[in-house]
XYZ file of C-alpha atoms in Angstrom:
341
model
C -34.510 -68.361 -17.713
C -34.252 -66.988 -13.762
C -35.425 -63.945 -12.889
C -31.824 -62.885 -11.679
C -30.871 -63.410 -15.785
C -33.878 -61.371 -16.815
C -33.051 -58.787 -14.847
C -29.809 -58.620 -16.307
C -30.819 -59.105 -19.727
C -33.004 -56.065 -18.828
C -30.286 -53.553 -17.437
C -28.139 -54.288 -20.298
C -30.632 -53.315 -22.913
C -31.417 -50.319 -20.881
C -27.149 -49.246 -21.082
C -27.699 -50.067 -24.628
C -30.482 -48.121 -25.309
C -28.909 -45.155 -23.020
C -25.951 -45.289 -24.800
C -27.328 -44.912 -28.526
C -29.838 -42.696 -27.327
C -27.038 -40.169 -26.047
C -24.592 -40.887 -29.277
C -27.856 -39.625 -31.585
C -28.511 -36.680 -29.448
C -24.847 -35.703 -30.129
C -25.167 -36.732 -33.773
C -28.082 -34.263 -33.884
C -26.110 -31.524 -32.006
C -22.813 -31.675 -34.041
C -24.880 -31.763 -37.152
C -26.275 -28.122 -36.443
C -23.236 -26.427 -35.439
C -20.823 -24.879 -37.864
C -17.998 -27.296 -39.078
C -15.553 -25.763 -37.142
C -17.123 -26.035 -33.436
C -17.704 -29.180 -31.656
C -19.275 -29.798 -28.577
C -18.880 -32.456 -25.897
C -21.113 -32.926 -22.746
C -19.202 -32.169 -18.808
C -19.689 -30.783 -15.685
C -17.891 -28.032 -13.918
C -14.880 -29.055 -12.115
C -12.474 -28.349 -9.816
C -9.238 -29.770 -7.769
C -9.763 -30.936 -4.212
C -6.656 -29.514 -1.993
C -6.567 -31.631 1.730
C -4.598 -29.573 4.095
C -2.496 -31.522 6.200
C 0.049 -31.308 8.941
C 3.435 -31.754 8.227
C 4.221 -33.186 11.790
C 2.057 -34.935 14.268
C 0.443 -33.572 16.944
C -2.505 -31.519 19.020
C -4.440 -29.379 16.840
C -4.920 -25.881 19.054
C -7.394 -24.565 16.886
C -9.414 -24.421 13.404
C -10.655 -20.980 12.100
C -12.224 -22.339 9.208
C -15.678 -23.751 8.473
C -17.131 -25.797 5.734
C -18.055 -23.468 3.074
C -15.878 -20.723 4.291
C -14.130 -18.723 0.865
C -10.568 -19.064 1.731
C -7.661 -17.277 -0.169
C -3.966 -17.700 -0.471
C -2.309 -16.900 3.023
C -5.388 -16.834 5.185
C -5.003 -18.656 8.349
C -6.250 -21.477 8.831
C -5.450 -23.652 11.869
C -3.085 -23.840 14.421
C -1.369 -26.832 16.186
C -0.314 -26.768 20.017
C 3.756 -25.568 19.946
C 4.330 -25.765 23.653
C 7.097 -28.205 23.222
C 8.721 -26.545 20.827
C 8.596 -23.036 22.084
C 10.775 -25.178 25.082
C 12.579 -26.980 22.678
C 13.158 -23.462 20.934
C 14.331 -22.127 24.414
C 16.529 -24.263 24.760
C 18.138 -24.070 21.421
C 18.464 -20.404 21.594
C 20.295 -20.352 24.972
C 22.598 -22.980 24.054
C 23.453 -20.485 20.571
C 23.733 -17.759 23.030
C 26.349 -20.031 24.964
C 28.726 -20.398 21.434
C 28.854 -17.020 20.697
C 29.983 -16.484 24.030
C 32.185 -19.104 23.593
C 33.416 -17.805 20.354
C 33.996 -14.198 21.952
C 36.119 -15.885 24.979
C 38.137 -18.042 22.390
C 38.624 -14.636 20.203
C 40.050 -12.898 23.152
C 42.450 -15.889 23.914
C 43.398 -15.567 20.424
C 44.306 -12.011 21.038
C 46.979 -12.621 24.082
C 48.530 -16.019 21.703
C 49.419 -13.727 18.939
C 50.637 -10.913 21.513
C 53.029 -13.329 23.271
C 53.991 -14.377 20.050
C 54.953 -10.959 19.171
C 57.128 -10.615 22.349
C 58.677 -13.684 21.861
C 59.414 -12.858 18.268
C 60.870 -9.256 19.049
C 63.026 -11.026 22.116
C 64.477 -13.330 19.618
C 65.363 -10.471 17.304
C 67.105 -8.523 19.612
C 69.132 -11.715 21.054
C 70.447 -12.746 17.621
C 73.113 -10.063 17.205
C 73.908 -9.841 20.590
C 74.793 -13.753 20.181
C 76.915 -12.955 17.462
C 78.307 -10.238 19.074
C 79.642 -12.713 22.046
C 77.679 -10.118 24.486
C 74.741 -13.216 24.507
C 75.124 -16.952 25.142
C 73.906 -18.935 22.556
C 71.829 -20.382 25.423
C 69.917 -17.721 25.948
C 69.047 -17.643 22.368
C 68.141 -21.161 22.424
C 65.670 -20.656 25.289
C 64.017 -17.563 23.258
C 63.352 -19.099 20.368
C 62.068 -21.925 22.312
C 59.502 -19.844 23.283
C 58.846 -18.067 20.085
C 58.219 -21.584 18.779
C 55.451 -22.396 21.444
C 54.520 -19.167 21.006
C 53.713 -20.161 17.537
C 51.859 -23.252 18.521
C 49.861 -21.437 20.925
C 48.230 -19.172 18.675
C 47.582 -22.148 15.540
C 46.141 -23.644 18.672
C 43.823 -20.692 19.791
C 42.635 -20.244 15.797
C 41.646 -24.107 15.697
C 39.835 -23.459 18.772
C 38.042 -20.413 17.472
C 36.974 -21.926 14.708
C 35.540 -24.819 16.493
C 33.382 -22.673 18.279
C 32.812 -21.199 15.225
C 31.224 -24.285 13.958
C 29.820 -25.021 17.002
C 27.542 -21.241 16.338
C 26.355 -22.307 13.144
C 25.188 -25.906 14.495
C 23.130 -24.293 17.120
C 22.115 -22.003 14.908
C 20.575 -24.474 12.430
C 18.700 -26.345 15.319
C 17.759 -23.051 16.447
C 16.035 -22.437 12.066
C 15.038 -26.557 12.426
C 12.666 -25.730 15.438
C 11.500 -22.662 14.498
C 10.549 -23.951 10.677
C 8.516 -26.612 13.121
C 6.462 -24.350 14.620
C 6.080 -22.039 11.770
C 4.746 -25.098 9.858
C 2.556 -25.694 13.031
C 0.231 -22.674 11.724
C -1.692 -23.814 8.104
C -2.871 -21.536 6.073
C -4.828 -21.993 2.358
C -2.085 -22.463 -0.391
C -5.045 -21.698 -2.777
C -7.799 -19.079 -3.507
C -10.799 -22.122 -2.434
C -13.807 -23.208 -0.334
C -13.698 -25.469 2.561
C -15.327 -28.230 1.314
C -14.975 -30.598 4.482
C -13.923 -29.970 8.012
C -12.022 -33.358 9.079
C -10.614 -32.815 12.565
C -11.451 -30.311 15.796
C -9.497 -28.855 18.417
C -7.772 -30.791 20.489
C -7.858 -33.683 18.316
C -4.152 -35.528 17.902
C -2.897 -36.078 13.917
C 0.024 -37.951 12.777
C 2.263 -36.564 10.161
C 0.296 -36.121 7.605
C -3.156 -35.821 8.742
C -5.873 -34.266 7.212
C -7.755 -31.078 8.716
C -9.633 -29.494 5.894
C -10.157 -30.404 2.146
C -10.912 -27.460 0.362
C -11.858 -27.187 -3.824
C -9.782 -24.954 -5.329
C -11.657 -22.220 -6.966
C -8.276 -20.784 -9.097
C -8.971 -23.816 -11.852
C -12.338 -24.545 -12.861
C -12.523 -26.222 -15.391
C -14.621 -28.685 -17.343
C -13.003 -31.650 -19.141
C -15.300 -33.280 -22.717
C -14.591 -35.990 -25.025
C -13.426 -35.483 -28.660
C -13.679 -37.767 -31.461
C -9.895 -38.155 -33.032
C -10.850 -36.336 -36.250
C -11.908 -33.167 -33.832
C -9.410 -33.917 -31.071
C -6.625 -33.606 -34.225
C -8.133 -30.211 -35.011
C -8.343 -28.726 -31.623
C -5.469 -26.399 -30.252
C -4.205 -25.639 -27.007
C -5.094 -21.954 -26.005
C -8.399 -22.581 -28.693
C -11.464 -20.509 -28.087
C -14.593 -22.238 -25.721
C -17.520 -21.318 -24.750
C -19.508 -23.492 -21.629
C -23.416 -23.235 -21.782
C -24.290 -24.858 -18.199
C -27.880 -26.028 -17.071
C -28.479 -23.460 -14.770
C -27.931 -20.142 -16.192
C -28.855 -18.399 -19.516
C -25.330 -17.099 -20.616
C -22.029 -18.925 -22.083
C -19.330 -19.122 -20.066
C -16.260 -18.003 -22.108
C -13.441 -20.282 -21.494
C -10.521 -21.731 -23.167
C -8.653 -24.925 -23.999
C -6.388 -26.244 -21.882
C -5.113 -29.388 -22.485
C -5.739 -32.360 -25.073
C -4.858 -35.506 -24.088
C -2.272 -37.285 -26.452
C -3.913 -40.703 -25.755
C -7.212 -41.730 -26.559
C -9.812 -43.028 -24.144
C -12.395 -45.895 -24.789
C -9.896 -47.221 -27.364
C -9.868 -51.405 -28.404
C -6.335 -51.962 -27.725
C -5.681 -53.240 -31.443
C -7.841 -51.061 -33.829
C -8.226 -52.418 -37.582
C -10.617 -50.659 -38.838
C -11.410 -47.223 -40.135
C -14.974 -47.440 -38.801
C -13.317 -48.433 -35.209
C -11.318 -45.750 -35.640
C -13.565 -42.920 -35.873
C -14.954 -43.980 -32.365
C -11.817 -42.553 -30.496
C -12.296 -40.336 -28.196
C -9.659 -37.601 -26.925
C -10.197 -35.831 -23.574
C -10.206 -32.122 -23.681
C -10.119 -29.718 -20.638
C -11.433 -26.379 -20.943
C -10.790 -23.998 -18.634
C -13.051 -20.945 -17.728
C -10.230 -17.729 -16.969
C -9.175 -17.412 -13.755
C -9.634 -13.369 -13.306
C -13.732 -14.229 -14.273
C -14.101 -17.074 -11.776
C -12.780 -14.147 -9.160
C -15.076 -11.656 -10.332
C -18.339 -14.450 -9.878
C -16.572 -16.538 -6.779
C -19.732 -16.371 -4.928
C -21.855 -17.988 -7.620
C -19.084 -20.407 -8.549
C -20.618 -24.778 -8.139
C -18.615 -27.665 -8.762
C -20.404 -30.465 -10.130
C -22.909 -28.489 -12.809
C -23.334 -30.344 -15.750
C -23.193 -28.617 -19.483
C -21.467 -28.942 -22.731
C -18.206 -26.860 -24.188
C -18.227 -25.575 -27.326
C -15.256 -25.307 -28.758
C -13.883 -23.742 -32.297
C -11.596 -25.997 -34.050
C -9.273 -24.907 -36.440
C -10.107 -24.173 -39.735
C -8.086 -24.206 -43.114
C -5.000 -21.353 -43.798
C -7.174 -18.116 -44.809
C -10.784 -19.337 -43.704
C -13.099 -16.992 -42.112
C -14.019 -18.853 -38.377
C -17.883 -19.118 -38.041
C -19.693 -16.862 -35.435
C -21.043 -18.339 -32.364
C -24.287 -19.688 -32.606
C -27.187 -17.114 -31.122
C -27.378 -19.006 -28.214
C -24.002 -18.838 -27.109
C -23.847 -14.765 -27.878
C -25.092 -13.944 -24.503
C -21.707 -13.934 -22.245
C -21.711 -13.028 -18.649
C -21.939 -9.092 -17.355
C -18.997 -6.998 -18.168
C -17.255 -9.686 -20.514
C -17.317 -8.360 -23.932
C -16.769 -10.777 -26.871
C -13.352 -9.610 -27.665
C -12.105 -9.876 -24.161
C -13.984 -13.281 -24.163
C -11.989 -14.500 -27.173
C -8.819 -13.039 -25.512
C -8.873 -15.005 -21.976
């Protein structure tokens, strides 16, 4: 046997021995908690939000640094807009040039339709007189002639107003295009977060979709466990949680979240009822929003813990209490408004 096989055979007895190790220290756990809590081992977790640009270009400046607490709104960088703010310039004198243009073709309008009103009143007084014999039919000919183009005139003038019409509301959405540019030129934090990483500096050029700052978002922590199936089955969305974390003494009141409706780890064919007890179900439970606010500052991604979570029990059963250990919540929660976040 070579050494590279021994070592092998070595780090697979040490995953083995891991691995049974950590299933008995979860055996021992479960088997001292009330029947209707279970626990699964986690760490605190949160979404990673990149901020990126929406259109390529020089980045003017970034007011954030990593580990700056950012919330919703807050400014956050600026690209350069000096060709826009020409482009923009532009766009708003040429709107300024239609709705001249529509004025001017208005007022044109205006004389059609009052040489069509001549012509119409000329052609009403030379009927009768035509009829009369003190008119030659001639005459009338010629006037209604010019009642006619009169006519055509003004259809003529309202096509042309409404043309320049349209041609208003076409600057004027190149005028909304460039401006929603260069308001999407200034980024600011869609989330209440902390800059985790600072990707780009000033004067730096992105493409469409660059990256400038990755923050973690701080409005879902959360921490996300395994279930057996015969838990996972008994564990409701919206049921009660408590987190105990490594570093500090109290339980974190939380709340469930989210069970998955497929199992992980699973054999893809299953025969057995032993096999099937080894399903597990992911679980997220998440700690309320309004407490992560009112502890931002001490708030870590990445601690590791285990969730505690009360299953549900039988129609008309009494739920355990928590364990002692899991009594102590954090200052200002009480354990009703614990149980109702």
């Amino acid at each position: 046997m070579n050494k590279t096989t021994i070592r092998s055979t070595v780090v697979v007895a040490i995953l083995v021995a891991a691995a049974a190790f950590g299933w008995q220290w979860w055996q021992g756990q479960q088997s001292s908690l009330p029947a209707d809590l279970a626990l699964g081992n986690g760490r605190i977790e949160a979404d990673q939000v990149d901020i990126t640009t929406k259109y390529g270009g020089r980045i003017r400046e970034v007011l954030a640094q990593e580990g700056d607490l950012v919330k919703p709104g807050q400014l956050l960088a600026r690209m350069d807009t000096a060709e826009l703010d020409a482009q923009l310039a532009q766009a708003e004198a040429q709107l300024a040039a239609s709705e001249a243009a529509v004025k001017e073709a208005e007022a044109a309008l205006v004389q059609r339709q009052s040489d069509l009103t001549l012509a119409r009143q000329e052609l009403e007084r030379a009927l009768p007189l035509v009829k009369s014999g003190s008119m030659a039919q001639r005459t009338a000919d010629q006037r209604q002639s010019v009642r006619n183009t009169a006519e055509a005139t003004v259809a003529a003038a309202v096509a042309q107003v409404r043309t320049r019409e349209q041609s208003v509301k076409a600057a004027r959405a190149a005028v909304k295009v460039i401006q929603t540019r260069i308001d999407d030129a200034t980024l600011t934090a869609p989330v209440t977060g902390r800059v985790l990483y600072r990707l780009a500096q000033p004067g730096e050029v992105l493409a469409g979709g660059g990256k400038l700052l990755t923050l973690v978002n701080l409005a879902d922590i959360y921490m996300e466990v395994f279930l057996p199936s015969a838990q996972a089955h008994r564990t409701a969305i919206g049921a009660e949680a408590r987190i105990k974390v490594d570093v500090i003494d109290v339980a974190i009141p939380a709340t469930v979240s989210f069970v998955s409706p497929e199992s992980q780890f699973t054999p893809k064919q299953v025969e057995t009822p032993s096999e099937r007890e080894k399903l597990m179900f992911r679980v997220k439970v998440r700690i309320p929003h309004q407490l992560v606010l009112d502890h931002i500052d001490q708030v870590k991604t990445g601690v590791r813990g285990v969730a505690y979570i009360r299953l549900a029990t039988a129609t008309g059963a009494t739920p355990s209490a928590w364990p002692q250990f899991l009594q102590q919540l954090p200052p200002g929660v009480t354990p009703n408004a614990a149980g109702s976040h």
